Coordinates of C-alpha atoms in Angstrom, one line a residue:
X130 CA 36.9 182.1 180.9
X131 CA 33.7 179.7 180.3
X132 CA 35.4 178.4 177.2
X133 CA 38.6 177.3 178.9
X134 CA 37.2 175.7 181.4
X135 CA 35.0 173.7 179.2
X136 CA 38.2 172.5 177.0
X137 CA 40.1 172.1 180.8
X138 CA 37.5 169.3 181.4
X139 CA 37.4 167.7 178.2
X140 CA 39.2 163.9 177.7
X141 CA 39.3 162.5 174.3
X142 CA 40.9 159.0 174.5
X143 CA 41.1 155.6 172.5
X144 CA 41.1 152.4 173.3
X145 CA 43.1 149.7 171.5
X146 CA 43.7 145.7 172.1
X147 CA 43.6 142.5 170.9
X148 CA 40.4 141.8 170.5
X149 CA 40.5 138.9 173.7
X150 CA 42.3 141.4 175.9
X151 CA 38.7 142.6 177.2
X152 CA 38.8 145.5 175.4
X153 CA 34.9 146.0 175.4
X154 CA 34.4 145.0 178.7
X155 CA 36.1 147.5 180.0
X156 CA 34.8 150.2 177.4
X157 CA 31.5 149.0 179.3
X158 CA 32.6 149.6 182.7
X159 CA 34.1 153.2 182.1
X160 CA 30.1 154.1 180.9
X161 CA 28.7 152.4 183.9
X162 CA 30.8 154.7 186.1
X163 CA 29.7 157.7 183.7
X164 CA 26.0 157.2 184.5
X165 CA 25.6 155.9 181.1
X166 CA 24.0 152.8 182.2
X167 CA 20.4 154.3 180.8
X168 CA 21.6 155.7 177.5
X169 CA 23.9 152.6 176.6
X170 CA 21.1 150.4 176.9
X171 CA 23.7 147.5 177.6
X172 CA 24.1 146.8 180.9
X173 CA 21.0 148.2 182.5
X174 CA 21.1 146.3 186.1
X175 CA 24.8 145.0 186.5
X176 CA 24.3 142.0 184.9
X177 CA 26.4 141.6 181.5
X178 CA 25.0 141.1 178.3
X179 CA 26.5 138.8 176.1
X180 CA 27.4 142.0 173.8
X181 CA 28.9 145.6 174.1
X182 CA 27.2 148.9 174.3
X183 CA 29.5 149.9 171.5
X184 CA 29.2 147.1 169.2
X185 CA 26.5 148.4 167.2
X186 CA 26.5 146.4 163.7
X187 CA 24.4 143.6 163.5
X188 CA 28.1 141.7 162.1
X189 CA 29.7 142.3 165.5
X190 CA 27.2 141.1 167.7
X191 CA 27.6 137.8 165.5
X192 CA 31.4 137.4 165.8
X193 CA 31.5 138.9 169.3
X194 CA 34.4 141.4 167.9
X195 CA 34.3 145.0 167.1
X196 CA 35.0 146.0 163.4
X197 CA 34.2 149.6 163.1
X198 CA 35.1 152.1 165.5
X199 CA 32.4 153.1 167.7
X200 CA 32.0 157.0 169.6
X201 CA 30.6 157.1 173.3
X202 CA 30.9 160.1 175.5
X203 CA 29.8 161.0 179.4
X204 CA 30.5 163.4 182.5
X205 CA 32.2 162.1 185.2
X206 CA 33.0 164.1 188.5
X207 CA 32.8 167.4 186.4
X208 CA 34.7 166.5 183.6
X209 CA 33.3 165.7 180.2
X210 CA 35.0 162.0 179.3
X211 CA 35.1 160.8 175.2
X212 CA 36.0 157.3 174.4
X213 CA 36.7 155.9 171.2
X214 CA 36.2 152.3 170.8
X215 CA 38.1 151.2 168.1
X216 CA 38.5 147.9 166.7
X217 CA 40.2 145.3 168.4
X218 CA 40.5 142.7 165.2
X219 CA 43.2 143.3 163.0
X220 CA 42.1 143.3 159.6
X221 CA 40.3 146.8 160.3
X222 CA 44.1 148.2 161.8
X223 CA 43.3 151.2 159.4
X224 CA 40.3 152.2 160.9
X225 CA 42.0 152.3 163.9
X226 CA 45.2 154.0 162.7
X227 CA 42.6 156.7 161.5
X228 CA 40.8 157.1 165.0
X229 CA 44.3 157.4 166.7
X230 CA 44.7 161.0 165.3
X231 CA 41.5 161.9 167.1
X232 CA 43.0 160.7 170.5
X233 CA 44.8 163.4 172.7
X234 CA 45.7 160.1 175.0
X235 CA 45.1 156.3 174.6
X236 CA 44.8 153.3 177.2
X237 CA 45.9 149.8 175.9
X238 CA 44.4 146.4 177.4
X239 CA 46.6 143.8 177.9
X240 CA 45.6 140.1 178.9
X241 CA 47.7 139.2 181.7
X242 CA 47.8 135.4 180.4
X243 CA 49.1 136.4 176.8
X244 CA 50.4 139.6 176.9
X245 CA 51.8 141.6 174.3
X246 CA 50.0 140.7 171.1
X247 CA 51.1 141.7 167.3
X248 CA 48.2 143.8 166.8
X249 CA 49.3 145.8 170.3
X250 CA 52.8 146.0 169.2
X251 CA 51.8 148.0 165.5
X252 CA 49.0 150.1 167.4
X253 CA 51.7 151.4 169.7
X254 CA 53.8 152.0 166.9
X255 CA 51.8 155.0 165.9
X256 CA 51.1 156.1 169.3
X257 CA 54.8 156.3 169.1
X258 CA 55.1 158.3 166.3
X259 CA 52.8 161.1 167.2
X260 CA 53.9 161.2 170.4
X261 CA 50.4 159.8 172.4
X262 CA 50.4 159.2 176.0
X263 CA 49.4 156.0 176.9
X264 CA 48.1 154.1 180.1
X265 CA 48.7 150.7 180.1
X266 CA 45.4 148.5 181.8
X267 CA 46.3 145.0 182.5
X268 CA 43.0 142.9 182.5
X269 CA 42.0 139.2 183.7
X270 CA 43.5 139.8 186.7
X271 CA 41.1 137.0 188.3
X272 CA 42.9 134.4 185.6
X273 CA 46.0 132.7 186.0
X274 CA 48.7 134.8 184.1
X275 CA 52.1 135.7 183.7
X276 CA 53.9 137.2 186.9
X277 CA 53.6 140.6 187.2
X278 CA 57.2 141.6 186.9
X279 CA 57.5 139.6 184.2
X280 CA 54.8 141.0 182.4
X281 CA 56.0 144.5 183.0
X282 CA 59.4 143.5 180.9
X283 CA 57.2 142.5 178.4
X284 CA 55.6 145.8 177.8
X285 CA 59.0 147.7 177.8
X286 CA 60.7 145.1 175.7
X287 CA 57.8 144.6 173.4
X288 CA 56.5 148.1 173.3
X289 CA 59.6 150.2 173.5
X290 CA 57.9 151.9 176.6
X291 CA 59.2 152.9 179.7
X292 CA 56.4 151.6 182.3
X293 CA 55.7 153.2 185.8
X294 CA 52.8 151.0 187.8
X295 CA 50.5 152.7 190.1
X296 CA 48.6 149.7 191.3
X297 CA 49.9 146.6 191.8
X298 CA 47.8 143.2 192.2
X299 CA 47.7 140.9 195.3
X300 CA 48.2 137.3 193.8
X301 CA 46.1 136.4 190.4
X302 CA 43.8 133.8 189.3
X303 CA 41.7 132.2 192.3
X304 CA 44.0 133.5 194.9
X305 CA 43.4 137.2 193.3
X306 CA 42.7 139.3 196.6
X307 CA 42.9 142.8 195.2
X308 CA 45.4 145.5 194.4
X309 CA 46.8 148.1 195.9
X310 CA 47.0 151.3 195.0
X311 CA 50.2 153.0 194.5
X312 CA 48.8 156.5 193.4
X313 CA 45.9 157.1 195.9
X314 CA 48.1 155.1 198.7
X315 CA 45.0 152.9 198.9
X316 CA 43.5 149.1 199.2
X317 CA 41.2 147.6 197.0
X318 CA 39.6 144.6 197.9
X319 CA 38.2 142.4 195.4
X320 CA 35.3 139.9 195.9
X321 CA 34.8 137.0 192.9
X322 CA 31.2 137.2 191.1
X323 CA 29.9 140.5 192.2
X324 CA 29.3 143.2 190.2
X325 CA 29.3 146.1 192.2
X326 CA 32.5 148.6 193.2
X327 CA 34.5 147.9 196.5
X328 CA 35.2 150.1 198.6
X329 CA 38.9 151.0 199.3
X330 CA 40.3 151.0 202.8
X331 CA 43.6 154.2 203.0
X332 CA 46.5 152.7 203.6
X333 CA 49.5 155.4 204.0
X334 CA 51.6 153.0 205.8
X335 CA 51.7 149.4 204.6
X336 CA 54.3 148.4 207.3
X337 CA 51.5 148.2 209.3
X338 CA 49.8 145.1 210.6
X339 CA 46.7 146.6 210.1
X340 CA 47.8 145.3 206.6
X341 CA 47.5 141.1 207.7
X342 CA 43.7 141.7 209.1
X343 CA 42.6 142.4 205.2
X344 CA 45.2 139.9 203.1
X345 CA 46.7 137.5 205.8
X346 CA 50.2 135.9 204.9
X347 CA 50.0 138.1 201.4
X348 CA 50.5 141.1 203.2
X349 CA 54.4 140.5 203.7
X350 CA 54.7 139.7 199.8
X351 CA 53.0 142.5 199.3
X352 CA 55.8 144.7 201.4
X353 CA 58.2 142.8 199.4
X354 CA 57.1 143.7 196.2
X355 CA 56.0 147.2 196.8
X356 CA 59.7 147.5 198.0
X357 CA 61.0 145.9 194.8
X358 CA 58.7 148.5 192.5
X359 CA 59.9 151.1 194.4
X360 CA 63.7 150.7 193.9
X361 CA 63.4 149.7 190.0
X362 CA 60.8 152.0 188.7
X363 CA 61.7 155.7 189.2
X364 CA 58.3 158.2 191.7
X365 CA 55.7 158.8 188.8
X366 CA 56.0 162.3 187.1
X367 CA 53.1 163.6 185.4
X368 CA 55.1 165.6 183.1
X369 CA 56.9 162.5 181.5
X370 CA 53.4 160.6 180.9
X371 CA 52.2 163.4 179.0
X372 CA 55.7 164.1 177.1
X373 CA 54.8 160.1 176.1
X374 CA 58.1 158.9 177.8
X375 CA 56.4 156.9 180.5
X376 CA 53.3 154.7 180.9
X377 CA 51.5 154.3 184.4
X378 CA 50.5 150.8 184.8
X379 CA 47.3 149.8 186.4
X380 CA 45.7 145.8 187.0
X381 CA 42.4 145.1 187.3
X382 CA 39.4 142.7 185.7
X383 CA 36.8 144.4 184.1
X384 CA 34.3 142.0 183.4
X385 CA 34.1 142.2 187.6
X386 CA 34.2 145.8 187.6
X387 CA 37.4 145.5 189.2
X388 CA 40.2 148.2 189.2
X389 CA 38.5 150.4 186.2
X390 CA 37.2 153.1 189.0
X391 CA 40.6 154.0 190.0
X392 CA 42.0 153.6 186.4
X393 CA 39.3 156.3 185.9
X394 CA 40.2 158.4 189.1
X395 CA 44.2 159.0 187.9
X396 CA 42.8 159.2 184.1
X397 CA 40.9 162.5 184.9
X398 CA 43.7 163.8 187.4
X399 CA 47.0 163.1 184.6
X400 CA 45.1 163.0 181.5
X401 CA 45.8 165.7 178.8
X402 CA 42.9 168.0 177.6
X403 CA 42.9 168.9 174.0
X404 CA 45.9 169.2 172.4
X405 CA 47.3 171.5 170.0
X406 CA 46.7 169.7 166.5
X407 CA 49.0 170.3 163.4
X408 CA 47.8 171.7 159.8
X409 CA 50.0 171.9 156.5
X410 CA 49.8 175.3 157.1
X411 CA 50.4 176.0 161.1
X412 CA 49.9 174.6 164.4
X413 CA 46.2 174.7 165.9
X414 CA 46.0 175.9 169.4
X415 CA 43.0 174.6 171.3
X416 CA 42.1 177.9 172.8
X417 CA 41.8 179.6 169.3
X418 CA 38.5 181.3 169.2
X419 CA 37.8 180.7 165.7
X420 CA 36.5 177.0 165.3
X421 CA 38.0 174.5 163.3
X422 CA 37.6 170.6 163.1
X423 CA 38.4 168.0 160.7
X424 CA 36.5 164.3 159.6
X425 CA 38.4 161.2 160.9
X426 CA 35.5 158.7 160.5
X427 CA 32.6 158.3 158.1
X428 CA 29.6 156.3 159.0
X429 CA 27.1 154.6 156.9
X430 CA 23.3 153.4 157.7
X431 CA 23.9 154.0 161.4
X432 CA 20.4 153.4 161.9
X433 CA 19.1 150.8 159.0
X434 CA 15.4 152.4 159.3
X435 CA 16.8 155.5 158.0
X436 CA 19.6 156.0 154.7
X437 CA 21.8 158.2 156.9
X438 CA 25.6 158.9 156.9
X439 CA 27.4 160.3 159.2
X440 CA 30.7 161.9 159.5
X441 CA 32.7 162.1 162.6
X442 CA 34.5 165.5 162.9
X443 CA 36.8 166.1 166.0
X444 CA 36.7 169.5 167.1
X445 CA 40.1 171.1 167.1
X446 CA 39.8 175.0 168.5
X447 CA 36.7 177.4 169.1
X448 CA 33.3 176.3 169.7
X449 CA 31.1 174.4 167.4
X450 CA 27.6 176.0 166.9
X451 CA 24.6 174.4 165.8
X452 CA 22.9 176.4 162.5
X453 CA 26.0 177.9 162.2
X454 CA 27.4 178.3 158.8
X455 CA 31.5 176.7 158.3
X456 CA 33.6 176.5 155.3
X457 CA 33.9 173.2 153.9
X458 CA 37.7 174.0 152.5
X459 CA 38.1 171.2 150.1
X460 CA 35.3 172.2 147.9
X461 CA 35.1 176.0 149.1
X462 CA 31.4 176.1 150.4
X463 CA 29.9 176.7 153.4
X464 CA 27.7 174.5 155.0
X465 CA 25.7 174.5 158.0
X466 CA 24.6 171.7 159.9
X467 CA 20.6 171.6 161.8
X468 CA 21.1 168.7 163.5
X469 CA 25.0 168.1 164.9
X470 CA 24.6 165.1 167.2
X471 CA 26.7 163.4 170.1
X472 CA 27.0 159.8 171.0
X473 CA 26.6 157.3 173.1
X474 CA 27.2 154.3 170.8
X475 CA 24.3 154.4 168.1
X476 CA 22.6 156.2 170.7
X477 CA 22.3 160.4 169.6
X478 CA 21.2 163.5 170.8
X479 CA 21.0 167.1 169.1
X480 CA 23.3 169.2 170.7
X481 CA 23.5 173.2 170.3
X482 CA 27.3 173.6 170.8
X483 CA 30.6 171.6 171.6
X484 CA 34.0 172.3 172.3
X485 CA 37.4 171.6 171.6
X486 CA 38.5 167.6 172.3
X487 CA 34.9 166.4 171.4
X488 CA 33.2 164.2 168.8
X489 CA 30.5 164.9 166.6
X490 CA 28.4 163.6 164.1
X491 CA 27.6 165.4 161.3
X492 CA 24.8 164.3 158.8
X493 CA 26.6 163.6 155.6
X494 CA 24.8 163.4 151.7
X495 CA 27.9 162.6 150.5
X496 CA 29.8 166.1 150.5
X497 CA 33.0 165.0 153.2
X498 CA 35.9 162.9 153.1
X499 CA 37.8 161.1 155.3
X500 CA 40.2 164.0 156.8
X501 CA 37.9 167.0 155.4
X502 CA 38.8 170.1 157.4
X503 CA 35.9 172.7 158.6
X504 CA 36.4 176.2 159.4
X505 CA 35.1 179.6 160.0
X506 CA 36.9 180.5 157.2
X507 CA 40.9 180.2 157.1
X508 CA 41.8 177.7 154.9
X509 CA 43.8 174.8 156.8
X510 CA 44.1 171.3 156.1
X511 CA 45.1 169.1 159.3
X512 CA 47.7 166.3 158.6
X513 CA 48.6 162.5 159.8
X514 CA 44.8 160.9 158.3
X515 CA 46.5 158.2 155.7
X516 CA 44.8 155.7 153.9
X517 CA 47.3 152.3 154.3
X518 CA 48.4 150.3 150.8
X519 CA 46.3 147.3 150.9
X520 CA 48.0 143.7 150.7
X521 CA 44.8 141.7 149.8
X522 CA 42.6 142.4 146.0
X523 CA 39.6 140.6 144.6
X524 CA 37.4 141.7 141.8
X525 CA 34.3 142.6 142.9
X526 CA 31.4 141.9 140.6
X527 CA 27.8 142.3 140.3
X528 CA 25.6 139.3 141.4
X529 CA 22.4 140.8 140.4
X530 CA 21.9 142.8 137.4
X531 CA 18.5 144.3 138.7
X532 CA 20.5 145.4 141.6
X533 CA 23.1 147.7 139.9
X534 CA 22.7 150.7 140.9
X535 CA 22.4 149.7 144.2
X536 CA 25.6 148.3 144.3
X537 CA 27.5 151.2 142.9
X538 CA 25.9 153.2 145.6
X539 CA 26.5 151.0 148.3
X540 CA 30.4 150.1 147.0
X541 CA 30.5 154.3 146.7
X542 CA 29.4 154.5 150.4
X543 CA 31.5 152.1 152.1
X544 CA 34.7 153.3 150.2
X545 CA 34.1 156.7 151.8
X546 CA 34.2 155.4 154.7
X547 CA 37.7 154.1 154.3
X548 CA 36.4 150.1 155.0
X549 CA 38.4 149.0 152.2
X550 CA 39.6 150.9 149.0
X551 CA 38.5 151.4 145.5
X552 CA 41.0 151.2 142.6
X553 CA 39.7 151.0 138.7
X554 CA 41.9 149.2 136.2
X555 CA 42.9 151.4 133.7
X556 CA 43.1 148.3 131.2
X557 CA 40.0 146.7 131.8
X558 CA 37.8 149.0 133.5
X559 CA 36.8 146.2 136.3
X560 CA 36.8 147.2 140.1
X561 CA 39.1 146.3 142.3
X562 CA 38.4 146.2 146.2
X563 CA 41.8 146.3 148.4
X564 CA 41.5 145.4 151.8
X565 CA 44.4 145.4 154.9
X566 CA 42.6 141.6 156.2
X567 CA 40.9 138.9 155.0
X568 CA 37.4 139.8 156.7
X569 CA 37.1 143.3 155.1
X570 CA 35.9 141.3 152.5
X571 CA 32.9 139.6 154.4
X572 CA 32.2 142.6 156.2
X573 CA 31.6 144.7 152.5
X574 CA 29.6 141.5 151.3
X575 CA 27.1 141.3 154.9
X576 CA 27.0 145.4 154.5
X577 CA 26.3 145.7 150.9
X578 CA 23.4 142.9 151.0
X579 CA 21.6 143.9 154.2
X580 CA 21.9 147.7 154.2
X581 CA 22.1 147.9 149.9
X582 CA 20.2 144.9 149.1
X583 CA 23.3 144.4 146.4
X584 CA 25.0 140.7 146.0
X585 CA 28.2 140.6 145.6
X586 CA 30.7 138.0 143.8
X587 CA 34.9 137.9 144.6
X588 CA 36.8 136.9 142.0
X589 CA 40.4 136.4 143.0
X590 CA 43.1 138.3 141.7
X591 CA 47.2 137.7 142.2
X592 CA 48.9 141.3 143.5
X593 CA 51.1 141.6 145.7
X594 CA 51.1 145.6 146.5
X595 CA 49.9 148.4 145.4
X596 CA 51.3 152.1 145.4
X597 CA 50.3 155.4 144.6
X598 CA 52.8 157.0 141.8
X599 CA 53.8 160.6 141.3
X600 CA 56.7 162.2 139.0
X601 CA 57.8 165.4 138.4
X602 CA 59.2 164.0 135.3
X603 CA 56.1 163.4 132.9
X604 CA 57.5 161.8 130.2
X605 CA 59.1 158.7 132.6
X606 CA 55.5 158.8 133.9
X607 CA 54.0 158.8 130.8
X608 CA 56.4 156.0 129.9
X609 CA 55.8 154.2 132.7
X610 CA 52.5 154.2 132.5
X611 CA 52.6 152.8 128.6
X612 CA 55.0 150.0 129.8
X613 CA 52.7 148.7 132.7
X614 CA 49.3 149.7 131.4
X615 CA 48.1 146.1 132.3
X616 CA 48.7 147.0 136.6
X617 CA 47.9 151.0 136.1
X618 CA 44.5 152.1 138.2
X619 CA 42.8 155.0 139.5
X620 CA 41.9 155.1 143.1
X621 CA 38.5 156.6 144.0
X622 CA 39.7 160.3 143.9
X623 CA 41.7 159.7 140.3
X624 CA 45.4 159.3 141.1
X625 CA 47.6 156.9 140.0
X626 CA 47.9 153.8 141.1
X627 CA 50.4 150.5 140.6
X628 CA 48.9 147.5 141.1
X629 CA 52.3 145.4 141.4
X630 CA 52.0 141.6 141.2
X631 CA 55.4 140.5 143.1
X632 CA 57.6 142.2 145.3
X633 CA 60.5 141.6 142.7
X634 CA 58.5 143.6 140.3
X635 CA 57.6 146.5 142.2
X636 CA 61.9 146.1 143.0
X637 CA 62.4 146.3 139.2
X638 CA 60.0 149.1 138.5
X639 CA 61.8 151.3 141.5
X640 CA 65.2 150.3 140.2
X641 CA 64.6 151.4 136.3
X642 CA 62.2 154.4 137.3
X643 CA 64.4 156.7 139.4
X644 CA 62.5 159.7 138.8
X645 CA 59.3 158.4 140.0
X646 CA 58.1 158.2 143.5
X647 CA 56.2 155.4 144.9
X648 CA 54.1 155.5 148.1
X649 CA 52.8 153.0 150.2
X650 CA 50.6 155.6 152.1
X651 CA 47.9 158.0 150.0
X652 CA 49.0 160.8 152.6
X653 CA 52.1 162.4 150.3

């Protein structure tokens, strides 16, 4: 009975933005209610640092953005709460893409001055797919914005969502006075340039003018809009949100610690526990005794002082014990692990056991793989962790020949963690790197110099796609292959890759080779 209470209490959730919607900030605020304040070591006595518990790399804290995705987990009111931080910037979507099959819910940050953003819009796209529910968390509620109606369209049009709010806010930008609570029937009030958490006054009956003594004139807008929610936007049903047909809505500003409390209050109440995941070979319940997890993430140099890597494996069923020997079913050993650790940003402690929905960190010499499955011993392989054809190549060359070795290790490294990927010409034998965005690129240069002490050099290189290529038909392969040897590569675990340099010649190559199969994701 112990074990399904513990996976009854469990949250696993994501975060995903633009990276101005506040996304951090409000990362920040969910710890602070978790009595993480001590262990995040960011915002230790309510004043805010200029950067976010969970943006641990040295290159974040430059650029004030997050670029890799970060792991942070705390109780709150009896229930064990994991976030995912991913990252807001769009050049590292993939990373994020990746975390989102970790998620058994996600909450999106929109800024109420510019709304839906492009990098929202393809995040929910895959939240779509699998079938995530999502919480919508409008933020800047203290700016001038868009009207809150308005905004609301917005998210359904842009989003494809049905929305469903169950706070709404009492005028924005200087005039903001608070929000109301549609869930809890209760008022928030909110008080520029303080840090701590308001108190909320019940309010069952807003006809009442009790109402006027706390908002004045706003109170009969208030009555009016409440009234105009009420008649367009169907009573919230739990059921729906998790069946991913509707979104509750919430408003608040984070930075002011403003509205994230009772974001937190529903989260815990509607929130699924661990789902049921899928495998090639079967659905995974999360109440199976047998434990079984699989890698989403792989981390690098964590801490700089020591050469560690670290793999992130989200438990699926059964309980994960320390010491405990588990199959590793790609190469057929077990393995057991001394030292399984938990997170609170780069912050880790040795745990003895964890349960379905949680995160874990697993030390890593180099044996796992982004979407590695462990088990007692059935041999599964759980589905949906795709690496993403990259739009942007360069040749990446040694800039010091004393530091070879060094390179190929650190280039090895950060390929396995799925920053960017690896493909080696066939014809020439030179590296390529192939990133989704531009700053992939400077992120592999900082990383490889500070934590390999390799250099670098980019040389530019013109390709417009590339795809992974399979046939059942070898000879068209093989012909294939003879007739475009110049664009053939091998990615980093040996299959085949076209590098095409225009879309009309990747058009050609599909239209004369019917028998092969091009793929634009490496999941096939």
């Amino acid at each position: 009975m112990a074990f399904i209470d513990e996976i009854k209490r469990r949250r696993t959730f994501g975060i995903i933005s633009h990276p101005d919607a506040g996304k951090t900030t409000l990362t920040e605020k969910l710890l602070l209610f978790g009595g993480a304040i001590h262990v995040a070591g960011a915002v230790k006595s309510n004043k805010i640092k200029k950067t976010a518990t969970s943006d641990f790399m040295e290159i974040e804290r430059q650029r004030g953005i997050s670029v890799a995705t970060s792991v942070m987990g705390f109780d709150y009111k009896g229930h064990k709460i994991n976030i995912l931080d991913t990252p807001g910037h769009q050049d590292f979507a993939e990373d994020t893409f990746r975390t989102l099959t970790a998620c058994d819910s996600v909450i999106i940050v929109i800024d109420v001055a510019k709304g839906v953003e492009a990098q929202t819009r393809k995040l929910m796209k895959v939240c779509r797919m699998r079938k995530t529910p999502v919480i919508v968390f409008i933020n800047k509620m203290d700016r001038s914005g868009k009207d809150a109606f308005d905004l609301l369209d917005e998210i359904e049009e842009e989003l494809q969502l049905n929305v469903n709010p169950l706070s709404w806010p009492i005028n924005m930008g200087p005039d903001f006075k608070g929000v109301y609570n549609i869930y809890h029937k209760n008022l928030s009030l909110f008080t520029p340039a303080t840090q701590t958490v308001q108190e909320t006054i019940q309010f069952d009956d807003i006809s009442s003018p009790e109402l006027e003594n706390y908002i004045g004139e706003d109170a009969e807008i208030l009555r009016e809009e409440l009234d105009l929610v009420s008649g367009v936007y169907p009573e919230f049903n739990v059921q729906d949100y998790l069946n991913a047909e509707i979104a509750p809505v919430f408003f608040g500003s984070a930075l002011n610690n403003f509205g994230v409390q009772e974001l937190l209050d529903v989260f815990i109440k509607i929130a699924p526990s661990p789902l049921p995941c899928q495998t090639v070979e079967r659905m995974i319940q999360p109440t199976e005794e047998k434990f079984s997890g699989f890698v989403f993430k792989i981390h690098a140099n964590m801490d700089p002082n020591h050469r560690d890597r670290i793999a992130f494996v989200k438990i699926v069923s059964g309980t994960f014990k320390r010491n405990t020997p588990y199959l590793h079913v790609r190469n057929g050993k077990r393995v057991k692990f001394s030292s399984p650790t938990a997170f609170m940003a780069e912050k880790k402690s040795i745990i003895e056991e964890a349960y379905p929905g949680d995160i874990i960190g697993l030390h890593d010499t180099g044996n796992f793989k982004i979407g590695d499955t462990l088990t007692e011993g059935e041999k599964i392989n759980f589905k949906g962790i795709p690496s993403f054809s990259p739009e942007l190549f360069k040749y990446i060359e040694n800039a010091d020949p004393m530091k070879s070795k060094q390179l190929a290790k650190g280039i090895d490294q950060l390929m396995d963690e799925g920053v960017a990927q690896l493909f080696t010409s066939d014809f020439n034998g030179r590296k390529v790197i192939g990133t989704v965005g531009a700053l992939q690129f400077e992120v592999i240069e900082y990383r490889l110099l500070h934590e390999y002490s390799a250099s670098c050099r980019w040389e530019h290189i013109n390709l417009h796609k590339a795809c992974w290529i399979k046939s059942n038909d070898d000879a068209e392969l093989k012909e294939f292959k003879k007739a475009k040897y110049q664009y053939i590569a091998k990615d980093k675990h040996g299959r085949d890759v076209f590098l095409a340099d225009s879309g009309y010649m990747l058009q050609m190559a599909q239209a004369n080779y019917k028998n092969l199969e091009f793929h634009f994701t490496s999941e096939f």
